[in-house]
mmCIF file of C-alpha atoms (C1' of nucleotides) in Angstrom:
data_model
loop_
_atom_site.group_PDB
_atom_site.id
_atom_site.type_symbol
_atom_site.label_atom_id
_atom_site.label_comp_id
_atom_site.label_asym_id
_atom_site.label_seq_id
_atom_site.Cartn_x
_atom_site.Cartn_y
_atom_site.Cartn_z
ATOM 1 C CA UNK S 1 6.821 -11.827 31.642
ATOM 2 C CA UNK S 2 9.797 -10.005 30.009
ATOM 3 C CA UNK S 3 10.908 -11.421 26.742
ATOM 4 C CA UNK S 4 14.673 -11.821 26.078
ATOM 5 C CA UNK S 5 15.276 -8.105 25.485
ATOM 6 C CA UNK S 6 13.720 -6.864 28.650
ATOM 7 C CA UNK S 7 10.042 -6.121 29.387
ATOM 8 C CA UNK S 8 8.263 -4.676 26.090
ATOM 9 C CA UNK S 9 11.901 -3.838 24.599
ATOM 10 C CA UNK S 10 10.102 -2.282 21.298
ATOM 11 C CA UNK S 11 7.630 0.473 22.954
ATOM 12 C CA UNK S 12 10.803 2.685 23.476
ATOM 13 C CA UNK S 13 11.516 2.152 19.930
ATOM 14 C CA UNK S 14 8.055 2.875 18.962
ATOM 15 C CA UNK S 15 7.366 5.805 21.306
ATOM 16 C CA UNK S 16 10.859 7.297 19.956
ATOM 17 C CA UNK S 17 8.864 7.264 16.777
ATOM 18 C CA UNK S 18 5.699 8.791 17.204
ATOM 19 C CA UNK S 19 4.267 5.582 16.691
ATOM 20 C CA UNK S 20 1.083 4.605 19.144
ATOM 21 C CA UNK S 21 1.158 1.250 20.725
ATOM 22 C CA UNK S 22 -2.090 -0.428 20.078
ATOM 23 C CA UNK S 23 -3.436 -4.058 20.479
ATOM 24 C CA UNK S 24 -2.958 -4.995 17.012
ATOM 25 C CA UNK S 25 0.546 -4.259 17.085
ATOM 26 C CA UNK S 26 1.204 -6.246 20.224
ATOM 27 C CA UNK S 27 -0.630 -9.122 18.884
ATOM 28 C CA UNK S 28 2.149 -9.120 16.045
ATOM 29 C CA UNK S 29 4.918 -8.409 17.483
ATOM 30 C CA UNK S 30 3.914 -11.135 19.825
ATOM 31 C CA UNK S 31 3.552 -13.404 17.098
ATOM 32 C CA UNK S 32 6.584 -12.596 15.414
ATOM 33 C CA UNK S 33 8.545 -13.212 18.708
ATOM 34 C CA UNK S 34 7.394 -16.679 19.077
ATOM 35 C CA UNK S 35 7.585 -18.154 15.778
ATOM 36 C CA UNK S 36 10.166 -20.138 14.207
ATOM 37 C CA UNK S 37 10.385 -18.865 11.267
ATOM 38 C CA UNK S 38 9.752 -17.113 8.301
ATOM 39 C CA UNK S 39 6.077 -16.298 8.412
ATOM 40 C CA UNK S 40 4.135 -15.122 5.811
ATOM 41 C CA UNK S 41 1.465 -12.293 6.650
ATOM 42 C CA UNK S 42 -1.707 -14.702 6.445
ATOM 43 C CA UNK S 43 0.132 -16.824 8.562
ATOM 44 C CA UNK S 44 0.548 -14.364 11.098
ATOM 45 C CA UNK S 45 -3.060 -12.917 10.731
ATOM 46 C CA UNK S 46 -3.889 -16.503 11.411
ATOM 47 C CA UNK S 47 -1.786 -16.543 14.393
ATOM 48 C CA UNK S 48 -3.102 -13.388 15.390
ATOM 49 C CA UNK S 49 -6.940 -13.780 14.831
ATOM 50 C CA UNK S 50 -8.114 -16.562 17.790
ATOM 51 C CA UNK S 51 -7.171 -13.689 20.501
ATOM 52 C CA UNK S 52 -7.566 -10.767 18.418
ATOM 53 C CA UNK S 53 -10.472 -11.365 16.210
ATOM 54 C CA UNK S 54 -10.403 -7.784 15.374
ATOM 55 C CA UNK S 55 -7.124 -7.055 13.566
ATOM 56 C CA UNK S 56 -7.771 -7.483 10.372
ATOM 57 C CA UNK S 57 -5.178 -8.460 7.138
ATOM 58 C CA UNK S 58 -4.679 -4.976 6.412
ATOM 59 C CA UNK S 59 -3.096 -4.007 9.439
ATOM 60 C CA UNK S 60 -1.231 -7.115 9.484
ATOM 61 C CA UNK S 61 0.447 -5.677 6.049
ATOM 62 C CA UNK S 62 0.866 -2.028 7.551
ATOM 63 C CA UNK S 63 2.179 -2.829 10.434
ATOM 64 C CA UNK S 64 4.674 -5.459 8.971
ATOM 65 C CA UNK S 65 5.952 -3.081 6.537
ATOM 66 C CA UNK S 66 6.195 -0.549 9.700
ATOM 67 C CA UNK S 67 8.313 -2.819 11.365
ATOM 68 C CA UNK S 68 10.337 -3.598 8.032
ATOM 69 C CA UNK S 69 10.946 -0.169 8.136
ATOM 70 C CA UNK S 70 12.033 0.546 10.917
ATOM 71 C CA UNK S 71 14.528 -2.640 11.029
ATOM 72 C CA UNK S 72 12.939 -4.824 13.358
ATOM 73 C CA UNK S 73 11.584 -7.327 10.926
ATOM 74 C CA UNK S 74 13.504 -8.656 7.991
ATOM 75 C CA UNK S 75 11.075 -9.930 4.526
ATOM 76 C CA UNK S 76 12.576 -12.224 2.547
ATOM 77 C CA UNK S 77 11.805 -13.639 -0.777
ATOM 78 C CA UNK S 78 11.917 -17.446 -1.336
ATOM 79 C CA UNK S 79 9.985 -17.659 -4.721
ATOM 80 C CA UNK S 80 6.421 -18.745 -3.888
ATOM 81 C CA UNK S 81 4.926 -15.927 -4.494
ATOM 82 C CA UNK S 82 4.338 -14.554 -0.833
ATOM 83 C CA UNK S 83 6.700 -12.569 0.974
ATOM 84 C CA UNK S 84 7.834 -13.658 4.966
ATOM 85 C CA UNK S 85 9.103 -11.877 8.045
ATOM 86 C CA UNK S 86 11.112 -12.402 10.637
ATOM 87 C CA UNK S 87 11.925 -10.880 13.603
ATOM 88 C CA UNK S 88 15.842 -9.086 13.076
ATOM 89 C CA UNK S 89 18.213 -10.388 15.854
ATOM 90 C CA UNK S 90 20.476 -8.461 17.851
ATOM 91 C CA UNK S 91 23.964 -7.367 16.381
ATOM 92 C CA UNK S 92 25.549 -10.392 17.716
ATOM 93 C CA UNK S 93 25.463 -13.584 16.662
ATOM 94 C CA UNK S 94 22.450 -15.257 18.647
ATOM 95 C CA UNK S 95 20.299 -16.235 16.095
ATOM 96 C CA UNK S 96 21.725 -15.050 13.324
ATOM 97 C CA UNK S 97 20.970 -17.464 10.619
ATOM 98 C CA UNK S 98 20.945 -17.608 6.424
ATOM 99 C CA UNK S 99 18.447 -19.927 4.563
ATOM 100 C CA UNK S 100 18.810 -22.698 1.913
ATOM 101 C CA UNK S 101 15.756 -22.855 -0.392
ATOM 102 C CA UNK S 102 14.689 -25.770 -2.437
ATOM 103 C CA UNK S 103 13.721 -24.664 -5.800
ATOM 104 C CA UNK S 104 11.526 -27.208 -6.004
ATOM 105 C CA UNK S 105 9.710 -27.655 -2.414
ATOM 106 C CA UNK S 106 10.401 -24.391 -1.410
ATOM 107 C CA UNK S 107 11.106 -25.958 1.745
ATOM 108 C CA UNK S 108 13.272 -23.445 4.175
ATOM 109 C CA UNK S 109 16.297 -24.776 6.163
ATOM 110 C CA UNK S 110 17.570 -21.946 8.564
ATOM 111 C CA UNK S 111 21.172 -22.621 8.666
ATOM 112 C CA UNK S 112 23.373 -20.869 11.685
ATOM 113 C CA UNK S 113 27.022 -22.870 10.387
ATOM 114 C CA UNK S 114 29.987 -20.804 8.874
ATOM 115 C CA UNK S 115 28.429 -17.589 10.783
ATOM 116 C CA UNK S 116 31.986 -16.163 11.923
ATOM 117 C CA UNK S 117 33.787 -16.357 8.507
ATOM 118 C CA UNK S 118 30.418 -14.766 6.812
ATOM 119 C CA UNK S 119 30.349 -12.010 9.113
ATOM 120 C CA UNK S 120 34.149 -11.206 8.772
ATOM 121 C CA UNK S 121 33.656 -11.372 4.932
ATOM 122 C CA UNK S 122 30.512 -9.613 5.135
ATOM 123 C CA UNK S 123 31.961 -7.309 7.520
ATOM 124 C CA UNK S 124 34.905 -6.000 5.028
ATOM 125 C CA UNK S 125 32.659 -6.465 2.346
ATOM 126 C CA UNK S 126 30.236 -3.867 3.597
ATOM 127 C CA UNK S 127 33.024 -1.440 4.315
ATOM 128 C CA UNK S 128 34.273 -1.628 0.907
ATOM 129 C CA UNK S 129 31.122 -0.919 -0.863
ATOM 130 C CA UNK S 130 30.109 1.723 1.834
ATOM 131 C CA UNK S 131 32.763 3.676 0.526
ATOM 132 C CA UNK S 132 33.036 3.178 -3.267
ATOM 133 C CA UNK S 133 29.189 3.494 -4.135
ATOM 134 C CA UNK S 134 28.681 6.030 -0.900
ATOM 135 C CA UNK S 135 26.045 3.617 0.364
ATOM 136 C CA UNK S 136 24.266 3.469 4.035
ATOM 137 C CA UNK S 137 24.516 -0.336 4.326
ATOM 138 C CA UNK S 138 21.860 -1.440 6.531
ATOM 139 C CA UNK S 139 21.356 -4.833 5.634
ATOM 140 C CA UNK S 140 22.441 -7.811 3.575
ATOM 141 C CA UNK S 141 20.710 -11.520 2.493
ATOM 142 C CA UNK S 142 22.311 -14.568 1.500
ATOM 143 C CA UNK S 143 20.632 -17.491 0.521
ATOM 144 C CA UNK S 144 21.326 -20.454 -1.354
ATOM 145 C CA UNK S 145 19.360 -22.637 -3.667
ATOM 146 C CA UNK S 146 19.166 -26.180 -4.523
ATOM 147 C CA UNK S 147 17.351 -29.436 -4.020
ATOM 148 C CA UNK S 148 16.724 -30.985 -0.638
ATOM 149 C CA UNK S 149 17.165 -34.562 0.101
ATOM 150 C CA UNK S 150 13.594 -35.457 -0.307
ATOM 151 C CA UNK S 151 13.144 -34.070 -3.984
ATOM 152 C CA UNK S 152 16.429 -35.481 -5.097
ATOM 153 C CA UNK S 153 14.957 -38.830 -4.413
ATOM 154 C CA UNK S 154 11.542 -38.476 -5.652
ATOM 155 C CA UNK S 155 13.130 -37.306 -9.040
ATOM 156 C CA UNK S 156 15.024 -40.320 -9.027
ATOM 157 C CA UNK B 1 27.734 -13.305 -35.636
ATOM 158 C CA UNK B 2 29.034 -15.793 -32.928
ATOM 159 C CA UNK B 3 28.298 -14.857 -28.628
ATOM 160 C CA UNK B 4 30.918 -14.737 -26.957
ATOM 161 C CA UNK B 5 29.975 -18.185 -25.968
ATOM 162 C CA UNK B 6 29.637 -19.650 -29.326
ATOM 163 C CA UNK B 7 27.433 -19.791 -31.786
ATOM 164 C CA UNK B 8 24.065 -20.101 -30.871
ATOM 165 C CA UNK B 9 25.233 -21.960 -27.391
ATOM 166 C CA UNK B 10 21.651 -22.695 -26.002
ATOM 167 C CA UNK B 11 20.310 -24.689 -28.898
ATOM 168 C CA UNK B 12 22.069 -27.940 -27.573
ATOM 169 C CA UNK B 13 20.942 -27.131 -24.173
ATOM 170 C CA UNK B 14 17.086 -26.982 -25.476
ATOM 171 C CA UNK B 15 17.216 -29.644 -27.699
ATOM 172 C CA UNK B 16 19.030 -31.860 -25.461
ATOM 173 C CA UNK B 17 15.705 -31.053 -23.458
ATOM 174 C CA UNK B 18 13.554 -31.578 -25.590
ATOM 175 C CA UNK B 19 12.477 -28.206 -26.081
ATOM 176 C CA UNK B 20 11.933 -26.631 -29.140
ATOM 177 C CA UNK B 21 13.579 -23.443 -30.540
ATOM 178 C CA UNK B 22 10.800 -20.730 -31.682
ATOM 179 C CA UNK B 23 11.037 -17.597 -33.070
ATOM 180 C CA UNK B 24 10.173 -15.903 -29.555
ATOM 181 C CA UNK B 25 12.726 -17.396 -27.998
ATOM 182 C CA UNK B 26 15.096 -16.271 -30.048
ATOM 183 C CA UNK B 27 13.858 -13.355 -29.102
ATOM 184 C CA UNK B 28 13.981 -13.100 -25.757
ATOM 185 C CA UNK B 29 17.324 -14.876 -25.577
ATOM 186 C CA UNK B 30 18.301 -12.128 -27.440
ATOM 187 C CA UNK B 31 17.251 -9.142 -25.416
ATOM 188 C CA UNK B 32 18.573 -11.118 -22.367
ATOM 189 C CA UNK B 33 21.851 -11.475 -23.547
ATOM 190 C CA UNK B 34 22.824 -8.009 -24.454
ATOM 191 C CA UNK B 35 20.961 -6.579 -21.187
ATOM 192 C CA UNK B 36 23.024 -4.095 -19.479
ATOM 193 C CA UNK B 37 21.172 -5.850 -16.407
ATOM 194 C CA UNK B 38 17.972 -7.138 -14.393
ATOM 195 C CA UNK B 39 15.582 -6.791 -16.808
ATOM 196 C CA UNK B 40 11.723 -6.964 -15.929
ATOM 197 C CA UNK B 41 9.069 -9.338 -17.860
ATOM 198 C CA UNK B 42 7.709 -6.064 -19.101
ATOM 199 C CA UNK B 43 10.924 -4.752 -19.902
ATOM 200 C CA UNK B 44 11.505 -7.644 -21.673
ATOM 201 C CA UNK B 45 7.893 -7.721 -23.037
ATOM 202 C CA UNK B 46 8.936 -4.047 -24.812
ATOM 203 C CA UNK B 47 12.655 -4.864 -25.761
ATOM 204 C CA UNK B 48 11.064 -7.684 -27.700
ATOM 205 C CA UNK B 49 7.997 -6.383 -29.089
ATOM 206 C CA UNK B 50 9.302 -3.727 -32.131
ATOM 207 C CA UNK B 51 10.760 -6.509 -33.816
ATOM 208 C CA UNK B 52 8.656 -9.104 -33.044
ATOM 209 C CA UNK B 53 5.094 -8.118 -32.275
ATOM 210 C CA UNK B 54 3.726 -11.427 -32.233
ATOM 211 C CA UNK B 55 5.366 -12.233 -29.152
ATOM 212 C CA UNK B 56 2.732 -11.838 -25.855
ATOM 213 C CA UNK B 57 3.490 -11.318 -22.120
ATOM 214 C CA UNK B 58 2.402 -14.364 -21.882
ATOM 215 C CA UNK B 59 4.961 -16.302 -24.126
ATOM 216 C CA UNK B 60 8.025 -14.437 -21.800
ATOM 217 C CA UNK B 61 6.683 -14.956 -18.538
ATOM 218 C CA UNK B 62 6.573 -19.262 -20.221
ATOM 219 C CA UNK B 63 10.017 -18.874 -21.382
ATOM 220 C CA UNK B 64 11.509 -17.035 -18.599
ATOM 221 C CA UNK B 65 10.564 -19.780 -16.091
ATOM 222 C CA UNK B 66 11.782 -21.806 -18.275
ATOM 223 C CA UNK B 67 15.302 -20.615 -18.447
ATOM 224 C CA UNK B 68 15.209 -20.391 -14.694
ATOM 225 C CA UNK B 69 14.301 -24.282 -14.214
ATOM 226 C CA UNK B 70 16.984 -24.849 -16.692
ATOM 227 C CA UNK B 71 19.554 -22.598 -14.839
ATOM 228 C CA UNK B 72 19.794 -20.149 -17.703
ATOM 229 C CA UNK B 73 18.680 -17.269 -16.447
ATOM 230 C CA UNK B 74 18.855 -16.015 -12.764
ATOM 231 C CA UNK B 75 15.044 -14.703 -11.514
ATOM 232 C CA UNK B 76 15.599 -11.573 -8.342
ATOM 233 C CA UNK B 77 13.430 -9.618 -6.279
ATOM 234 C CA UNK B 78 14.733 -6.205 -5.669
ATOM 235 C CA UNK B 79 11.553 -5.178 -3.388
ATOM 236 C CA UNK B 80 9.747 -3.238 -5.950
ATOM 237 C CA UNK B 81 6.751 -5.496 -6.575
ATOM 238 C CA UNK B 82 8.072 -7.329 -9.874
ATOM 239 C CA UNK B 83 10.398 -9.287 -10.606
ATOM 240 C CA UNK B 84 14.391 -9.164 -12.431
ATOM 241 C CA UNK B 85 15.777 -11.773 -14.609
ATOM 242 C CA UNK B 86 19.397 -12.001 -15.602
ATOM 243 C CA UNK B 87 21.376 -14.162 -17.799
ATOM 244 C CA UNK B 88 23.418 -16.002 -15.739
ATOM 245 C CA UNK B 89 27.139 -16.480 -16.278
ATOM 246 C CA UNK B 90 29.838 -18.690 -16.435
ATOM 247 C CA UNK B 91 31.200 -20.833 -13.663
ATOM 248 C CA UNK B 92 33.838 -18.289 -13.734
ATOM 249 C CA UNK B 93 34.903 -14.854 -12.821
ATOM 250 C CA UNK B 94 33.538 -13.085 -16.073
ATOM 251 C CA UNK B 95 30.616 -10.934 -15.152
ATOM 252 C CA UNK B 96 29.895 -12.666 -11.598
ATOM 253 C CA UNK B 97 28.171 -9.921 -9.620
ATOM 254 C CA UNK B 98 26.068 -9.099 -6.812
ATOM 255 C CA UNK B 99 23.591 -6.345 -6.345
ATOM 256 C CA UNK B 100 23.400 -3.264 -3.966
ATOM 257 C CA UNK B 101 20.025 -2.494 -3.359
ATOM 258 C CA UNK B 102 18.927 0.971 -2.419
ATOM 259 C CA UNK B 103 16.004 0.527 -0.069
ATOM 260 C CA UNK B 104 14.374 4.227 -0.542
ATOM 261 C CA UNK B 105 14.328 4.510 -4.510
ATOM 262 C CA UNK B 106 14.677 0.805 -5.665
ATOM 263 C CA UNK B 107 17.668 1.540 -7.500
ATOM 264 C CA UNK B 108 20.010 -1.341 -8.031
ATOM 265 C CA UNK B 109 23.935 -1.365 -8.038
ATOM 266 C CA UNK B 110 25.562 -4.410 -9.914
ATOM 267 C CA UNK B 111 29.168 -4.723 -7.603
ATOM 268 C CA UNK B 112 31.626 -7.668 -8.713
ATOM 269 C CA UNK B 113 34.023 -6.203 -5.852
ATOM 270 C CA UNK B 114 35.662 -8.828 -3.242
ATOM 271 C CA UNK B 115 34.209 -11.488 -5.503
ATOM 272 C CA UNK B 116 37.616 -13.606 -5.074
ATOM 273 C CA UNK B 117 37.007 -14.021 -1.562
ATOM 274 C CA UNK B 118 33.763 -13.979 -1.856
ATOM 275 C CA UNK B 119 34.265 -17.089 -3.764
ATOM 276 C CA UNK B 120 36.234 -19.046 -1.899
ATOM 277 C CA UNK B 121 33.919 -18.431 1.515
ATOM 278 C CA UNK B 122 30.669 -19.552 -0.452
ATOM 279 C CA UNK B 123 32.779 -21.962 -1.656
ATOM 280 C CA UNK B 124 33.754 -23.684 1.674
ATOM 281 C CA UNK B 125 29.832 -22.610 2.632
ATOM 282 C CA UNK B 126 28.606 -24.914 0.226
ATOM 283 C CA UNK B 127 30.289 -27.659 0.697
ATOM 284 C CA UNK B 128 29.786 -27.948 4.146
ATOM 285 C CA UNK B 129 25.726 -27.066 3.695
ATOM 286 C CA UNK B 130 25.127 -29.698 0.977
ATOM 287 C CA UNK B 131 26.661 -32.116 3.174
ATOM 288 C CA UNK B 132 25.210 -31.292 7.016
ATOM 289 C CA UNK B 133 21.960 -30.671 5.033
ATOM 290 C CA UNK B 134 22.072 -33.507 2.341
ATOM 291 C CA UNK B 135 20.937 -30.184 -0.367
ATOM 292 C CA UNK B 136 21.715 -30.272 -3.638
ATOM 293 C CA UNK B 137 23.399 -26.560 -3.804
ATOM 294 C CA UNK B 138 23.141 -24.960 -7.486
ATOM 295 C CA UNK B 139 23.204 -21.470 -7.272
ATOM 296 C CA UNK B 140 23.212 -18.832 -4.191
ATOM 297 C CA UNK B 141 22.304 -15.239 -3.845
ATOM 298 C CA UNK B 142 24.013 -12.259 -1.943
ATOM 299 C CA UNK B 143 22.634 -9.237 -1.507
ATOM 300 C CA UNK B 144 23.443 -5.852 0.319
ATOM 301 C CA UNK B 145 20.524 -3.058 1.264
ATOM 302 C CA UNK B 146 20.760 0.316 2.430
ATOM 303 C CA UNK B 147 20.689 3.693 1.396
ATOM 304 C CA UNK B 148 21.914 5.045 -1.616
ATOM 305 C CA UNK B 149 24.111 9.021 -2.047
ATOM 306 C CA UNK B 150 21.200 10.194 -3.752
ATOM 307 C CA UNK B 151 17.972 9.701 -1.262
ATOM 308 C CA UNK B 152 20.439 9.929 1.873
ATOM 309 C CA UNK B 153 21.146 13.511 1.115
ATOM 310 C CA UNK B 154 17.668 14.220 0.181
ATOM 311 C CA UNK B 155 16.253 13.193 3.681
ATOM 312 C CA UNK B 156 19.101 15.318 5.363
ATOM 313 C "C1'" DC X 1 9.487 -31.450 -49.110
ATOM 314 C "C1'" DT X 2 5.181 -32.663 -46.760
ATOM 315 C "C1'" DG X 3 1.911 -34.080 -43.546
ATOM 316 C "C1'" DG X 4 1.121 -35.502 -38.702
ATOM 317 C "C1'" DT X 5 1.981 -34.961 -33.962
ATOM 318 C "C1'" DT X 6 2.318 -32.223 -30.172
ATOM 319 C "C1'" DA X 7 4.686 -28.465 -27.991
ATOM 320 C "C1'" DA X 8 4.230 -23.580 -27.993
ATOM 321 C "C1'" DT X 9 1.566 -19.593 -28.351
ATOM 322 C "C1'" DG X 10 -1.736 -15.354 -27.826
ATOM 323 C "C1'" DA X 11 -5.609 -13.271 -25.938
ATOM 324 C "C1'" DA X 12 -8.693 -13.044 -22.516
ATOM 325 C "C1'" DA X 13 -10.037 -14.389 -18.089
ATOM 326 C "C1'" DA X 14 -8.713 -15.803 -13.590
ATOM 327 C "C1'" DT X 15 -5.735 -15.594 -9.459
ATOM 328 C "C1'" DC X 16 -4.028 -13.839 -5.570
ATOM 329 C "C1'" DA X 17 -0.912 -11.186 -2.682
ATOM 330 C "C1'" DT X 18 -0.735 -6.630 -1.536
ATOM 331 C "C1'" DT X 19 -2.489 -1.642 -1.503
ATOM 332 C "C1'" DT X 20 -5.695 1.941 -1.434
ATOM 333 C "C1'" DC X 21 -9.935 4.291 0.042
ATOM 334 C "C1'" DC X 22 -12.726 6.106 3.378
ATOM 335 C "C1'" DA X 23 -15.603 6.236 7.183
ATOM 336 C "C1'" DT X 24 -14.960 4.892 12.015
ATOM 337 C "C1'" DT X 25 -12.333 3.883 16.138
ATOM 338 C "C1'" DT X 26 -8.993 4.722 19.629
ATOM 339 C "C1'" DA X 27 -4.305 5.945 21.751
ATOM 340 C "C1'" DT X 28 -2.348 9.869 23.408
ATOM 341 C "C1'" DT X 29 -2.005 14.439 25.329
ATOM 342 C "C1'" DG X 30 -3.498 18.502 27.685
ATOM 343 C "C1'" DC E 1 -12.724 13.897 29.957
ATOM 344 C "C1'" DA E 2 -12.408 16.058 25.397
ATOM 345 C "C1'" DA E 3 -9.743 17.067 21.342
ATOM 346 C "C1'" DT E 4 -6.761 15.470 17.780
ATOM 347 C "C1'" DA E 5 -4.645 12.832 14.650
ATOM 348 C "C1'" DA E 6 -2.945 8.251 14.078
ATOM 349 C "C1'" DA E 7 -4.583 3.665 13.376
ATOM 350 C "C1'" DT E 8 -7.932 0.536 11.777
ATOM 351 C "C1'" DG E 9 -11.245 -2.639 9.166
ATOM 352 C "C1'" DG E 10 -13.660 -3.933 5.277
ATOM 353 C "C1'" DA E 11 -14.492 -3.407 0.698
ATOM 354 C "C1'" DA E 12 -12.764 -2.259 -3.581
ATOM 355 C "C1'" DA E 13 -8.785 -1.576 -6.468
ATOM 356 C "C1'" DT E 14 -4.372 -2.856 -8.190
ATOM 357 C "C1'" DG E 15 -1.097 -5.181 -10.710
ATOM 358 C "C1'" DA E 16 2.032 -8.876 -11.492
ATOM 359 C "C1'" DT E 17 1.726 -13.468 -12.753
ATOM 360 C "C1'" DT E 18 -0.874 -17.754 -14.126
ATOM 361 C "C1'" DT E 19 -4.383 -20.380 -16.305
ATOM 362 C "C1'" DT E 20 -7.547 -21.638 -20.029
ATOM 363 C "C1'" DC E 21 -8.413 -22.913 -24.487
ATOM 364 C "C1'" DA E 22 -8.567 -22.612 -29.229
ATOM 365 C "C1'" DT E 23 -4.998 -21.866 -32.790
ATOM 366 C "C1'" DT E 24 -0.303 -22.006 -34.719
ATOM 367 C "C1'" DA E 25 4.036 -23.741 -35.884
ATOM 368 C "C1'" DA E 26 8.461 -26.850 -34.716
ATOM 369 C "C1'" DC E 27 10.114 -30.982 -35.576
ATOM 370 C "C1'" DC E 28 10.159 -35.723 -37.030
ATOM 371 C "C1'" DA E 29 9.179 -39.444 -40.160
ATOM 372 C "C1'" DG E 30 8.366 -40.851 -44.587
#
DNA sequence: CTGGTTAATGAAAATCATTTCCATTTATTG
DNA sequence: CAATAAATGGAAATGATTTTCATTAACCAG
C-alpha cells in the first residue's frame, strides 16, 4: 500500500544515510504518517506499543531526534512541558500549516489560512537573513498565542 | 534614575494585580531589563545573586511565570533543553525582534530586519485567525533555524 | 508607626521528560 | 551463514522545573 510519496518514500533517504531500516523505525514513521497532529513521544510509543510491544521509549526518543535531524520531522514547543513531532510536508503547500496555542488550555489549532502571503514574506525574509548573518536557513516556526473560545468564557 | 519607560512602570501593573512588590522582584526586573537578550532562569539566578543573595531559584522561576501570565516578559525555547525569557516590548517598533536560531551550536541571532512587513502580514494574520477561530490573539512568535557561518564551515 | 493578615519566599524534596550506559540483539554485507 | 557495527531495551542518571511546608515580610487598617 504506497503512502502519498510512493511506496516506502523514506528508505532511500535512510539508506543514503547509512542508516539501517529496522522495525522500530517503521513502526514510527508509520505512526507519524497517520496522525493528525502534533504528537508527543509517549504518545507515539503508545501508538507504537499494541503491534510493537518491543520498541521501547528510548528508541522512540532516538529515532525521533534522527528524523528531526535529518528534516523529516519537525518538534515544536507549545509550553507544556513535552516536546511534539510532526511529520515535515513537502515543499509545496499541501499541508503546510502554523499553530495557534492557547496559553491557557494549551489546546492546538493547526491553521492552513494566509499560507501564500506567509510564504512570500517568509520567502524574502529568508533570503535577506541568508545573506546578512551568512546563515543556512533550513527552517522557520510561527505560532501565535492567545485564548481560545472556550477559556474566554469560562473566565468570564 | 527613570527607564526609559518611566519611573518604576511595573508597579501599577502589580499593584493593579494585586501583587506585591518585593525586594526580589526588584531584582529580577532589574536584570531583565538591562539584558542584552534571552536570558536563562539560571542566568538570571547568577545576575541576581551578588547583590542579592537571598534570592533562590526558586523565587525566579515564581516570578518569571509570573511576568509571562501577565504579558511582561516573553518565555522561548531555543532547543537547548532550558528555557529564555525576555522583556517584552512596546506595541511598537522599538526593539521588536525575532530570533535566528543556529541548529548545530544553539547560538541565537536577535534580527529586527523586514519587521515593517513583517508587521503588517501578522497583522492581517491575526485578524483573520481570531475571527475564523474565535482566539483571543495576544502575542505570536517567529522563528528561523538553520545553520550558522561558524559550524557550516567547520563540517566542510 | 505597629500589629495582623496573607502573599511571597527559601531550602529541600519531588517530578518528569529526556539522555546516558551497557550488555544484547539484529540489519546489512561479503 | 558469519562477521561487524549499528540499533536497541531497560535501568539508572540527568537536569530543568515544580511542589511542599515552615518561615518571612509586604501591605493594610487602626
Amino acid at each position: 500500500m504506497p503512502g502519498p510519496r510512493g511506496p516506502v518514500w523514506w528508505h532511500g533517504r535512510f539508506r543514503g544515510c547509512g542508516y539501517r531500516i529496522t522495525l522500530g523505525r517503521e513502526a514510527i514513521l508509520h505512526v507519524l504518517t497517520r496522525a493528525e497532529a502534533h504528537l508527543s513521544a509517549e504518545d507515539i510509543y503508545l501508538k507504537v506499543h499494541p503491534s510493537c510491544p518491543s520498541v521501547g521509549l528510548t528508541t522512540i526518543y532516538r529515532t525521533l531526534e534522527l528524523l528531526v535531524d535529518m528534516g523529516l520531522v519537525h518538534k515544536f514547543d507549545f509550553g507544556d512541558g513535552r516536546a511534539r513531532y510532526e511529520l515535515a510536508e513537502g515543499p509545496k503547500k499541501e499541508g503546510h500549516h502554523h499553530h495557534l496555542v492557547c496559553t491557557s488550555c494549551k489546546r492546538v489549532i493547526n491553521y492552513t489560512d494566509f499560507i501564500d502571503e506567509e510564504l512570500e514574506f517568509l520567502k524574502r525574509a529568508e533570503e535577506g537573513l541568508a545573506k546578512k548573518y551568512q546563515f543556512d536557513i533550513t527552517n522557520h516556526m510561527i505560532q501565535f498565542y492567545g485564548m481560545c473560545d472556550n477559556c474566554r468564557k469560562k473566565k468570564a
